[in-house]
């Protein structure tokens, strides 16, 4: 980062803007200014107090479940440089000289401004109870805070979060991810007291306690002192005590307004920098945005209002007319795997407000609608355990859409047995002002306008409006609006797989099954069109479907041309043209003898060796002709292919469960090995991962997998449709307390239903979200067999299981197939262009610039 220079107004022709703070809101201000195409008219300096540029604080807890700094990052140094910003990290603005229009930092530098943006955010409130400053009493706000929590947890067994609000439960999730026995202590009589009523709070507490977190409400902490058995002892006003090894305060936030106070800007009685509708403070040259700002006596503790303030401030600087007139603080989130939503007037404070309440203790669902006195307008809602209707209800409230005659049908289960299925609010009913994407404040009218201007795909709409480019939660709704608008202007929405097959993937799968089609050529002759015999879309997609249905050897002559490079060579091609070797290690369990075999092979072939996140061993750097002899040794030692190259079952991660762990309540390792062997080789629209945890401490991170299984005292809990990757998603709790036979039956049905109905390259999470009715519908199909296809799905899965073969073992027995494994079709000579360098005592692909140097020297 470049350092600032002491500048005066006369030294610059461009107006100078200083932004203090590079959190999520500060970044949004810069983004908005860049989007205005007028950024070049300003000289902008950004002060970032932390050493890291802006990152996603909303997803902080994911840091302990595998996310990295890069995953959380929002600010990008290269992008900032391309915008021409002067960004200073690790330096704090300590004073504002309003008279001379300059700021002073803790490094002693001074910088002039024409306009100053305060995006200083907030800090975590720590109640001043005696002992709050003891060692291992921490807060939960920044990446540095997370590092301190992680360090304190190394030798700890238990942890307490003080505060049962949104952030408190996120912090509790972080402690459970660290393997601590976790408690939540809340002063109020219920969790999330701001967003939930008593019924919702009780249901949330019940569900969270079922996950192993102990909740203590109505607790007033009086003192924190040394414990007898642990590091701390918390003493409460009711005389009870709680011992713990570490404490995390998450009892609310306070605006960081110290700069404003010291420079005599107007602040609120209880803190916060007073702003007007253009986000200007009492000094018109100074703006405040985000959690440090006080608008109409309100401080918004959510990021969306801060984003809106950032856009308003940027717009005002360039002469626009936008105003900040308040913000909806409705919230939908998943706390520790529990769906929770709160809309509008959740506490029915509007005069005359009435409510409808639905409680399903069996499925642990609580819903409440708050409506106007005349029963025509939705004022608010609460949902715990099922938030599927959040989008529709929010649109009712935000747009003043008149409620149906019986509003209670909006929260009742969508039973269809009597033909009275309750349909959701279709996109056609939404007014053009309806907000579709809250992250970027994109309305239905904006999407409609984009379509009218030529956008024909979701990608087009994203590029044009930025809708669905934030959290991505609105992607399905944006797609619905897009398709609706396309059809409204007479454009047929094409759901064909490609130009060669006028069918959706689901239709193609059914044709293969019904007509017993066994090869692509047979399929093309029956249903294909066009001159060319398929393309890069339909060939691998139909190849995958054929494999899912019949499980034939994929390197047979009629199948091999359908495979992409990785499947063709039964290995993943790496950036330097070499391949990786990944033997299957079910459940991550491996004997010392087999470990030695892998080590000896890696040593003999000089392969880079690494343990994967899925509890397997990657061997990198194998040349094509080396794959058969390497796999021959692996197969001889009893290994099978790990299918790391295929859209298929990858791994089943596991903890040691009741075998070794003193907390394990069932044999998670044994079950992991059983299910991995059961579903190995199963081809699917996208890769599939499992995990099995032996208790609710969740060491195997099962809730982040397509299929997650967690042992309880009463059986197995099944989670479905979670995933890691670019858009991590927790799985949904699908069924509880299952015996093993029922568990496997449900998984058989669900996976086969996914394979039959999902789109090409569609992950299970997206697939479920796109099913009309979502999780409830899926439960109805799989558990209640509402389509009467359960037996058929099970039979088809049994066919796949019964026809499994190790593709490498089959290949090694086929001399014709082995001819494929050479670099040159007319020679067995190895590719001598493959070169390595040594890093950390192992091989690594040599960098391109190094290759150029070598080439130059050779020349």
PDB file of C-alpha atoms in Angstrom, residues 76-314:
ATOM      1  CA  UNK A  76      -9.259  -6.429  -3.287  1.00  0.00           C
ATOM      2  CA  UNK A  77      -5.913  -4.589  -3.415  1.00  0.00           C
ATOM      3  CA  UNK A  78      -5.542  -4.996  -7.176  1.00  0.00           C
ATOM      4  CA  UNK A  79      -9.053  -3.748  -7.819  1.00  0.00           C
ATOM      5  CA  UNK A  80      -8.517  -0.773  -5.513  1.00  0.00           C
ATOM      6  CA  UNK A  81      -5.306   0.006  -7.373  1.00  0.00           C
ATOM      7  CA  UNK A  82      -7.139  -0.170 -10.698  1.00  0.00           C
ATOM      8  CA  UNK A  83      -9.627   2.348  -9.310  1.00  0.00           C
ATOM      9  CA  UNK A  84      -6.747   4.674  -8.470  1.00  0.00           C
ATOM     10  CA  UNK A  85      -7.353   4.635  -4.709  1.00  0.00           C
ATOM     11  CA  UNK A  86      -4.708   5.438  -2.142  1.00  0.00           C
ATOM     12  CA  UNK A  87      -5.297   2.758   0.510  1.00  0.00           C
ATOM     13  CA  UNK A  88      -3.475   2.759   3.853  1.00  0.00           C
ATOM     14  CA  UNK A  89      -3.877  -0.324   6.046  1.00  0.00           C
ATOM     15  CA  UNK A  90      -2.924  -0.712   9.703  1.00  0.00           C
ATOM     16  CA  UNK A  91      -3.202   3.009  10.402  1.00  0.00           C
ATOM     17  CA  UNK A  92      -5.886   4.725  12.490  1.00  0.00           C
ATOM     18  CA  UNK A  93      -7.325   8.196  12.071  1.00  0.00           C
ATOM     19  CA  UNK A  94      -7.187   9.703  15.552  1.00  0.00           C
ATOM     20  CA  UNK A  95      -8.407  13.259  15.008  1.00  0.00           C
ATOM     21  CA  UNK A  96     -10.290  15.514  12.619  1.00  0.00           C
ATOM     22  CA  UNK A  97      -9.320  19.168  12.228  1.00  0.00           C
ATOM     23  CA  UNK A  98     -12.561  20.496  10.804  1.00  0.00           C
ATOM     24  CA  UNK A  99     -11.243  24.039  10.628  1.00  0.00           C
ATOM     25  CA  UNK A 100      -8.355  23.084   8.319  1.00  0.00           C
ATOM     26  CA  UNK A 101     -10.207  20.186   6.669  1.00  0.00           C
ATOM     27  CA  UNK A 102      -7.638  17.530   7.525  1.00  0.00           C
ATOM     28  CA  UNK A 103      -7.330  14.260   9.432  1.00  0.00           C
ATOM     29  CA  UNK A 104      -4.445  13.159  11.659  1.00  0.00           C
ATOM     30  CA  UNK A 105      -3.451   9.513  12.116  1.00  0.00           C
ATOM     31  CA  UNK A 106      -1.693   7.525  14.834  1.00  0.00           C
ATOM     32  CA  UNK A 107       1.345   7.456  12.533  1.00  0.00           C
ATOM     33  CA  UNK A 108       1.534  11.232  12.729  1.00  0.00           C
ATOM     34  CA  UNK A 109       0.541  11.861   9.124  1.00  0.00           C
ATOM     35  CA  UNK A 110      -1.920  14.521   8.095  1.00  0.00           C
ATOM     36  CA  UNK A 111      -4.150  14.512   5.070  1.00  0.00           C
ATOM     37  CA  UNK A 112      -6.382  17.196   3.642  1.00  0.00           C
ATOM     38  CA  UNK A 113      -9.938  16.470   2.567  1.00  0.00           C
ATOM     39  CA  UNK A 114     -12.722  18.225   0.762  1.00  0.00           C
ATOM     40  CA  UNK A 115     -15.209  15.562   1.776  1.00  0.00           C
ATOM     41  CA  UNK A 116     -14.787  13.100   4.633  1.00  0.00           C
ATOM     42  CA  UNK A 117     -16.640   9.777   4.913  1.00  0.00           C
ATOM     43  CA  UNK A 118     -16.833   8.194   8.360  1.00  0.00           C
ATOM     44  CA  UNK A 119     -17.461   4.466   8.031  1.00  0.00           C
ATOM     45  CA  UNK A 120     -15.996   3.547  11.392  1.00  0.00           C
ATOM     46  CA  UNK A 121     -18.617   0.927  12.248  1.00  0.00           C
ATOM     47  CA  UNK A 122     -19.133  -0.239  15.795  1.00  0.00           C
ATOM     48  CA  UNK A 123     -17.391  -2.077  18.584  1.00  0.00           C
ATOM     49  CA  UNK A 124     -18.639  -4.964  20.738  1.00  0.00           C
ATOM     50  CA  UNK A 125     -20.154  -3.914  24.049  1.00  0.00           C
ATOM     51  CA  UNK A 126     -18.623  -5.584  27.091  1.00  0.00           C
ATOM     52  CA  UNK A 127     -20.761  -5.281  30.246  1.00  0.00           C
ATOM     53  CA  UNK A 128     -18.652  -3.782  33.049  1.00  0.00           C
ATOM     54  CA  UNK A 129     -19.089  -6.737  35.385  1.00  0.00           C
ATOM     55  CA  UNK A 130     -16.191  -7.352  37.769  1.00  0.00           C
ATOM     56  CA  UNK A 131     -13.757  -9.739  36.119  1.00  0.00           C
ATOM     57  CA  UNK A 132     -14.713  -8.860  32.529  1.00  0.00           C
ATOM     58  CA  UNK A 133     -11.076  -8.027  31.818  1.00  0.00           C
ATOM     59  CA  UNK A 134      -9.700 -11.366  32.949  1.00  0.00           C
ATOM     60  CA  UNK A 135      -7.505 -13.388  30.626  1.00  0.00           C
ATOM     61  CA  UNK A 136      -9.558 -15.487  28.160  1.00  0.00           C
ATOM     62  CA  UNK A 137     -12.445 -12.996  28.276  1.00  0.00           C
ATOM     63  CA  UNK A 138     -12.778 -12.143  24.586  1.00  0.00           C
ATOM     64  CA  UNK A 139     -15.028 -10.470  22.023  1.00  0.00           C
ATOM     65  CA  UNK A 140     -16.251 -11.564  18.596  1.00  0.00           C
ATOM     66  CA  UNK A 141     -15.889  -8.887  15.970  1.00  0.00           C
ATOM     67  CA  UNK A 142     -12.772  -9.108  13.804  1.00  0.00           C
ATOM     68  CA  UNK A 143     -10.444 -11.680  12.305  1.00  0.00           C
ATOM     69  CA  UNK A 144      -7.942 -10.835  15.034  1.00  0.00           C
ATOM     70  CA  UNK A 145     -10.656 -11.617  17.607  1.00  0.00           C
ATOM     71  CA  UNK A 146     -11.117 -15.013  15.975  1.00  0.00           C
ATOM     72  CA  UNK A 147      -7.420 -15.732  16.236  1.00  0.00           C
ATOM     73  CA  UNK A 148      -7.496 -14.912  19.957  1.00  0.00           C
ATOM     74  CA  UNK A 149     -10.523 -17.185  20.454  1.00  0.00           C
ATOM     75  CA  UNK A 150      -8.847 -19.980  18.545  1.00  0.00           C
ATOM     76  CA  UNK A 151      -5.666 -19.655  20.622  1.00  0.00           C
ATOM     77  CA  UNK A 152      -7.632 -19.601  23.876  1.00  0.00           C
ATOM     78  CA  UNK A 153      -9.552 -22.710  22.823  1.00  0.00           C
ATOM     79  CA  UNK A 154      -6.453 -24.828  22.296  1.00  0.00           C
ATOM     80  CA  UNK A 155      -6.411 -26.190  25.846  1.00  0.00           C
ATOM     81  CA  UNK A 156     -10.040 -25.437  26.686  1.00  0.00           C
ATOM     82  CA  UNK A 157     -12.930 -27.856  27.015  1.00  0.00           C
ATOM     83  CA  UNK A 158     -15.811 -25.434  27.500  1.00  0.00           C
ATOM     84  CA  UNK A 159     -16.777 -21.928  26.449  1.00  0.00           C
ATOM     85  CA  UNK A 160     -19.532 -19.446  27.265  1.00  0.00           C
ATOM     86  CA  UNK A 161     -21.028 -16.786  25.011  1.00  0.00           C
ATOM     87  CA  UNK A 162     -22.632 -13.913  26.881  1.00  0.00           C
ATOM     88  CA  UNK A 163     -25.467 -12.743  24.649  1.00  0.00           C
ATOM     89  CA  UNK A 164     -28.146 -14.736  22.870  1.00  0.00           C
ATOM     90  CA  UNK A 165     -28.756 -12.427  19.927  1.00  0.00           C
ATOM     91  CA  UNK A 166     -27.737 -12.890  16.300  1.00  0.00           C
ATOM     92  CA  UNK A 167     -24.034 -12.366  16.887  1.00  0.00           C
ATOM     93  CA  UNK A 168     -24.103 -14.346  20.119  1.00  0.00           C
ATOM     94  CA  UNK A 169     -25.456 -17.420  18.377  1.00  0.00           C
ATOM     95  CA  UNK A 170     -22.924 -16.973  15.593  1.00  0.00           C
ATOM     96  CA  UNK A 171     -20.208 -16.886  18.244  1.00  0.00           C
ATOM     97  CA  UNK A 172     -21.683 -20.025  19.826  1.00  0.00           C
ATOM     98  CA  UNK A 173     -21.452 -21.712  16.442  1.00  0.00           C
ATOM     99  CA  UNK A 174     -17.776 -20.747  16.310  1.00  0.00           C
ATOM    100  CA  UNK A 175     -17.125 -22.293  19.736  1.00  0.00           C
ATOM    101  CA  UNK A 176     -18.853 -25.538  18.786  1.00  0.00           C
ATOM    102  CA  UNK A 177     -16.785 -25.651  15.598  1.00  0.00           C
ATOM    103  CA  UNK A 178     -13.720 -25.422  17.837  1.00  0.00           C
ATOM    104  CA  UNK A 179     -14.932 -28.505  19.689  1.00  0.00           C
ATOM    105  CA  UNK A 180     -15.865 -26.777  22.938  1.00  0.00           C
ATOM    106  CA  UNK A 181     -18.781 -27.687  25.160  1.00  0.00           C
ATOM    107  CA  UNK A 182     -20.715 -24.485  24.549  1.00  0.00           C
ATOM    108  CA  UNK A 183     -23.080 -22.444  26.707  1.00  0.00           C
ATOM    109  CA  UNK A 184     -25.090 -19.327  25.812  1.00  0.00           C
ATOM    110  CA  UNK A 185     -25.941 -16.960  28.660  1.00  0.00           C
ATOM    111  CA  UNK A 186     -28.709 -14.452  27.922  1.00  0.00           C
ATOM    112  CA  UNK A 187     -30.007 -11.678  30.160  1.00  0.00           C
ATOM    113  CA  UNK A 188     -33.461 -11.642  28.468  1.00  0.00           C
ATOM    114  CA  UNK A 189     -36.016 -14.420  28.987  1.00  0.00           C
ATOM    115  CA  UNK A 190     -35.454 -15.780  25.450  1.00  0.00           C
ATOM    116  CA  UNK A 191     -32.976 -15.959  22.604  1.00  0.00           C
ATOM    117  CA  UNK A 192     -33.041 -13.290  19.884  1.00  0.00           C
ATOM    118  CA  UNK A 193     -35.365 -11.169  21.952  1.00  0.00           C
ATOM    119  CA  UNK A 194     -35.284  -8.349  19.397  1.00  0.00           C
ATOM    120  CA  UNK A 195     -36.471 -10.516  16.518  1.00  0.00           C
ATOM    121  CA  UNK A 196     -38.556 -13.279  18.140  1.00  0.00           C
ATOM    122  CA  UNK A 197     -41.521 -13.552  20.478  1.00  0.00           C
ATOM    123  CA  UNK A 198     -41.765 -16.020  23.334  1.00  0.00           C
ATOM    124  CA  UNK A 199     -42.992 -18.892  21.143  1.00  0.00           C
ATOM    125  CA  UNK A 200     -40.280 -18.402  18.546  1.00  0.00           C
ATOM    126  CA  UNK A 201     -37.594 -17.972  21.186  1.00  0.00           C
ATOM    127  CA  UNK A 202     -38.641 -21.179  22.950  1.00  0.00           C
ATOM    128  CA  UNK A 203     -38.609 -23.167  19.717  1.00  0.00           C
ATOM    129  CA  UNK A 204     -35.205 -21.784  18.755  1.00  0.00           C
ATOM    130  CA  UNK A 205     -33.820 -22.626  22.207  1.00  0.00           C
ATOM    131  CA  UNK A 206     -35.175 -26.158  22.006  1.00  0.00           C
ATOM    132  CA  UNK A 207     -33.600 -26.728  18.598  1.00  0.00           C
ATOM    133  CA  UNK A 208     -30.245 -25.269  19.589  1.00  0.00           C
ATOM    134  CA  UNK A 209     -30.118 -27.273  22.798  1.00  0.00           C
ATOM    135  CA  UNK A 210     -30.776 -30.389  20.718  1.00  0.00           C
ATOM    136  CA  UNK A 211     -27.525 -29.570  18.917  1.00  0.00           C
ATOM    137  CA  UNK A 212     -25.622 -29.794  22.193  1.00  0.00           C
ATOM    138  CA  UNK A 213     -25.470 -26.105  23.185  1.00  0.00           C
ATOM    139  CA  UNK A 214     -26.735 -25.335  26.660  1.00  0.00           C
ATOM    140  CA  UNK A 215     -28.822 -22.160  26.864  1.00  0.00           C
ATOM    141  CA  UNK A 216     -29.241 -20.166  30.091  1.00  0.00           C
ATOM    142  CA  UNK A 217     -31.825 -17.376  29.871  1.00  0.00           C
ATOM    143  CA  UNK A 218     -32.799 -14.820  32.542  1.00  0.00           C
ATOM    144  CA  UNK A 219     -29.199 -14.788  33.720  1.00  0.00           C
ATOM    145  CA  UNK A 220     -27.687 -11.593  35.076  1.00  0.00           C
ATOM    146  CA  UNK A 221     -23.925 -12.035  35.362  1.00  0.00           C
ATOM    147  CA  UNK A 222     -22.683 -10.352  38.531  1.00  0.00           C
ATOM    148  CA  UNK A 223     -19.049 -11.364  38.610  1.00  0.00           C
ATOM    149  CA  UNK A 224     -16.426 -13.404  36.800  1.00  0.00           C
ATOM    150  CA  UNK A 225     -13.738 -14.930  39.003  1.00  0.00           C
ATOM    151  CA  UNK A 226     -11.385 -17.888  39.072  1.00  0.00           C
ATOM    152  CA  UNK A 227     -13.070 -21.282  38.836  1.00  0.00           C
ATOM    153  CA  UNK A 228     -12.376 -24.389  40.863  1.00  0.00           C
ATOM    154  CA  UNK A 229     -12.401 -26.854  37.968  1.00  0.00           C
ATOM    155  CA  UNK A 230     -11.942 -24.457  35.056  1.00  0.00           C
ATOM    156  CA  UNK A 231     -10.329 -21.084  34.394  1.00  0.00           C
ATOM    157  CA  UNK A 232     -13.436 -18.949  35.034  1.00  0.00           C
ATOM    158  CA  UNK A 233     -16.422 -19.065  37.315  1.00  0.00           C
ATOM    159  CA  UNK A 234     -19.443 -16.934  36.364  1.00  0.00           C
ATOM    160  CA  UNK A 235     -21.612 -15.888  39.287  1.00  0.00           C
ATOM    161  CA  UNK A 236     -25.218 -14.914  38.535  1.00  0.00           C
ATOM    162  CA  UNK A 237     -27.671 -12.705  40.411  1.00  0.00           C
ATOM    163  CA  UNK A 238     -29.890 -15.720  41.223  1.00  0.00           C
ATOM    164  CA  UNK A 239     -27.032 -17.343  43.108  1.00  0.00           C
ATOM    165  CA  UNK A 240     -26.185 -19.947  40.486  1.00  0.00           C
ATOM    166  CA  UNK A 241     -22.700 -20.387  39.071  1.00  0.00           C
ATOM    167  CA  UNK A 242     -21.270 -21.640  35.792  1.00  0.00           C
ATOM    168  CA  UNK A 243     -17.653 -22.686  35.292  1.00  0.00           C
ATOM    169  CA  UNK A 244     -15.962 -22.377  31.929  1.00  0.00           C
ATOM    170  CA  UNK A 245     -12.539 -22.137  30.298  1.00  0.00           C
ATOM    171  CA  UNK A 246     -13.193 -19.087  28.154  1.00  0.00           C
ATOM    172  CA  UNK A 247     -15.838 -16.390  27.734  1.00  0.00           C
ATOM    173  CA  UNK A 248     -16.873 -14.538  24.587  1.00  0.00           C
ATOM    174  CA  UNK A 249     -18.848 -11.312  25.028  1.00  0.00           C
ATOM    175  CA  UNK A 250     -21.479 -10.728  22.362  1.00  0.00           C
ATOM    176  CA  UNK A 251     -23.886  -8.507  24.216  1.00  0.00           C
ATOM    177  CA  UNK A 252     -24.509  -5.951  21.506  1.00  0.00           C
ATOM    178  CA  UNK A 253     -22.627  -3.236  19.670  1.00  0.00           C
ATOM    179  CA  UNK A 254     -21.921   0.439  20.237  1.00  0.00           C
ATOM    180  CA  UNK A 255     -21.257   2.979  17.463  1.00  0.00           C
ATOM    181  CA  UNK A 256     -17.678   4.086  17.010  1.00  0.00           C
ATOM    182  CA  UNK A 257     -18.310   7.800  17.230  1.00  0.00           C
ATOM    183  CA  UNK A 258     -15.251   8.934  19.160  1.00  0.00           C
ATOM    184  CA  UNK A 259     -13.863  10.874  16.183  1.00  0.00           C
ATOM    185  CA  UNK A 260     -17.180  12.679  15.812  1.00  0.00           C
ATOM    186  CA  UNK A 261     -17.345  13.570  19.496  1.00  0.00           C
ATOM    187  CA  UNK A 262     -13.786  14.847  19.663  1.00  0.00           C
ATOM    188  CA  UNK A 263     -14.398  17.031  16.628  1.00  0.00           C
ATOM    189  CA  UNK A 264     -17.689  18.312  18.074  1.00  0.00           C
ATOM    190  CA  UNK A 265     -19.983  16.800  15.462  1.00  0.00           C
ATOM    191  CA  UNK A 266     -23.512  16.238  16.721  1.00  0.00           C
ATOM    192  CA  UNK A 267     -24.011  12.810  18.258  1.00  0.00           C
ATOM    193  CA  UNK A 268     -26.983  11.100  19.843  1.00  0.00           C
ATOM    194  CA  UNK A 269     -27.677  11.000  23.543  1.00  0.00           C
ATOM    195  CA  UNK A 270     -26.850   7.293  23.573  1.00  0.00           C
ATOM    196  CA  UNK A 271     -24.180   7.513  20.888  1.00  0.00           C
ATOM    197  CA  UNK A 272     -24.101   7.535  17.102  1.00  0.00           C
ATOM    198  CA  UNK A 273     -23.231  10.283  14.639  1.00  0.00           C
ATOM    199  CA  UNK A 274     -26.372  12.203  13.704  1.00  0.00           C
ATOM    200  CA  UNK A 275     -27.007  12.239   9.926  1.00  0.00           C
ATOM    201  CA  UNK A 276     -29.665  13.622   7.614  1.00  0.00           C
ATOM    202  CA  UNK A 277     -31.334  11.873   4.687  1.00  0.00           C
ATOM    203  CA  UNK A 278     -28.224  12.410   2.534  1.00  0.00           C
ATOM    204  CA  UNK A 279     -26.033  10.884   5.277  1.00  0.00           C
ATOM    205  CA  UNK A 280     -24.400  14.250   6.040  1.00  0.00           C
ATOM    206  CA  UNK A 281     -23.440  14.946   9.618  1.00  0.00           C
ATOM    207  CA  UNK A 282     -23.857  18.326  11.328  1.00  0.00           C
ATOM    208  CA  UNK A 283     -20.849  19.339   9.171  1.00  0.00           C
ATOM    209  CA  UNK A 284     -22.029  19.180   5.530  1.00  0.00           C
ATOM    210  CA  UNK A 285     -18.530  18.196   4.366  1.00  0.00           C
ATOM    211  CA  UNK A 286     -18.530  15.116   6.597  1.00  0.00           C
ATOM    212  CA  UNK A 287     -20.724  12.062   6.017  1.00  0.00           C
ATOM    213  CA  UNK A 288     -21.330   9.086   8.268  1.00  0.00           C
ATOM    214  CA  UNK A 289     -22.546   5.694   7.041  1.00  0.00           C
ATOM    215  CA  UNK A 290     -23.180   2.293   8.584  1.00  0.00           C
ATOM    216  CA  UNK A 291     -23.281   1.307  12.238  1.00  0.00           C
ATOM    217  CA  UNK A 292     -21.596   4.522  13.403  1.00  0.00           C
ATOM    218  CA  UNK A 293     -24.469   6.641  12.013  1.00  0.00           C
ATOM    219  CA  UNK A 294     -27.638   7.693  13.831  1.00  0.00           C
ATOM    220  CA  UNK A 295     -30.573   8.354  11.513  1.00  0.00           C
ATOM    221  CA  UNK A 296     -33.911   9.466  12.911  1.00  0.00           C
ATOM    222  CA  UNK A 297     -32.792   8.259  16.360  1.00  0.00           C
ATOM    223  CA  UNK A 298     -32.054   4.814  14.919  1.00  0.00           C
ATOM    224  CA  UNK A 299     -28.809   2.891  14.583  1.00  0.00           C
ATOM    225  CA  UNK A 300     -29.058  -0.040  12.187  1.00  0.00           C
ATOM    226  CA  UNK A 301     -27.092  -3.088  13.227  1.00  0.00           C
ATOM    227  CA  UNK A 302     -27.517  -4.856   9.866  1.00  0.00           C
ATOM    228  CA  UNK A 303     -25.360  -4.529   6.804  1.00  0.00           C
ATOM    229  CA  UNK A 304     -28.142  -3.858   4.268  1.00  0.00           C
ATOM    230  CA  UNK A 305     -29.083  -0.409   5.688  1.00  0.00           C
ATOM    231  CA  UNK A 306     -25.379   0.431   5.782  1.00  0.00           C
ATOM    232  CA  UNK A 307     -25.071  -0.479   2.125  1.00  0.00           C
ATOM    233  CA  UNK A 308     -27.991   1.802   1.342  1.00  0.00           C
ATOM    234  CA  UNK A 309     -26.364   4.668   3.261  1.00  0.00           C
ATOM    235  CA  UNK A 310     -23.135   4.093   1.334  1.00  0.00           C
ATOM    236  CA  UNK A 311     -24.976   4.375  -1.972  1.00  0.00           C
ATOM    237  CA  UNK A 312     -26.774   7.536  -0.857  1.00  0.00           C
ATOM    238  CA  UNK A 313     -23.536   9.225   0.274  1.00  0.00           C
ATOM    239  CA  UNK A 314     -21.764   8.348  -2.985  1.00  0.00           C
TER     240      UNK A 314
END
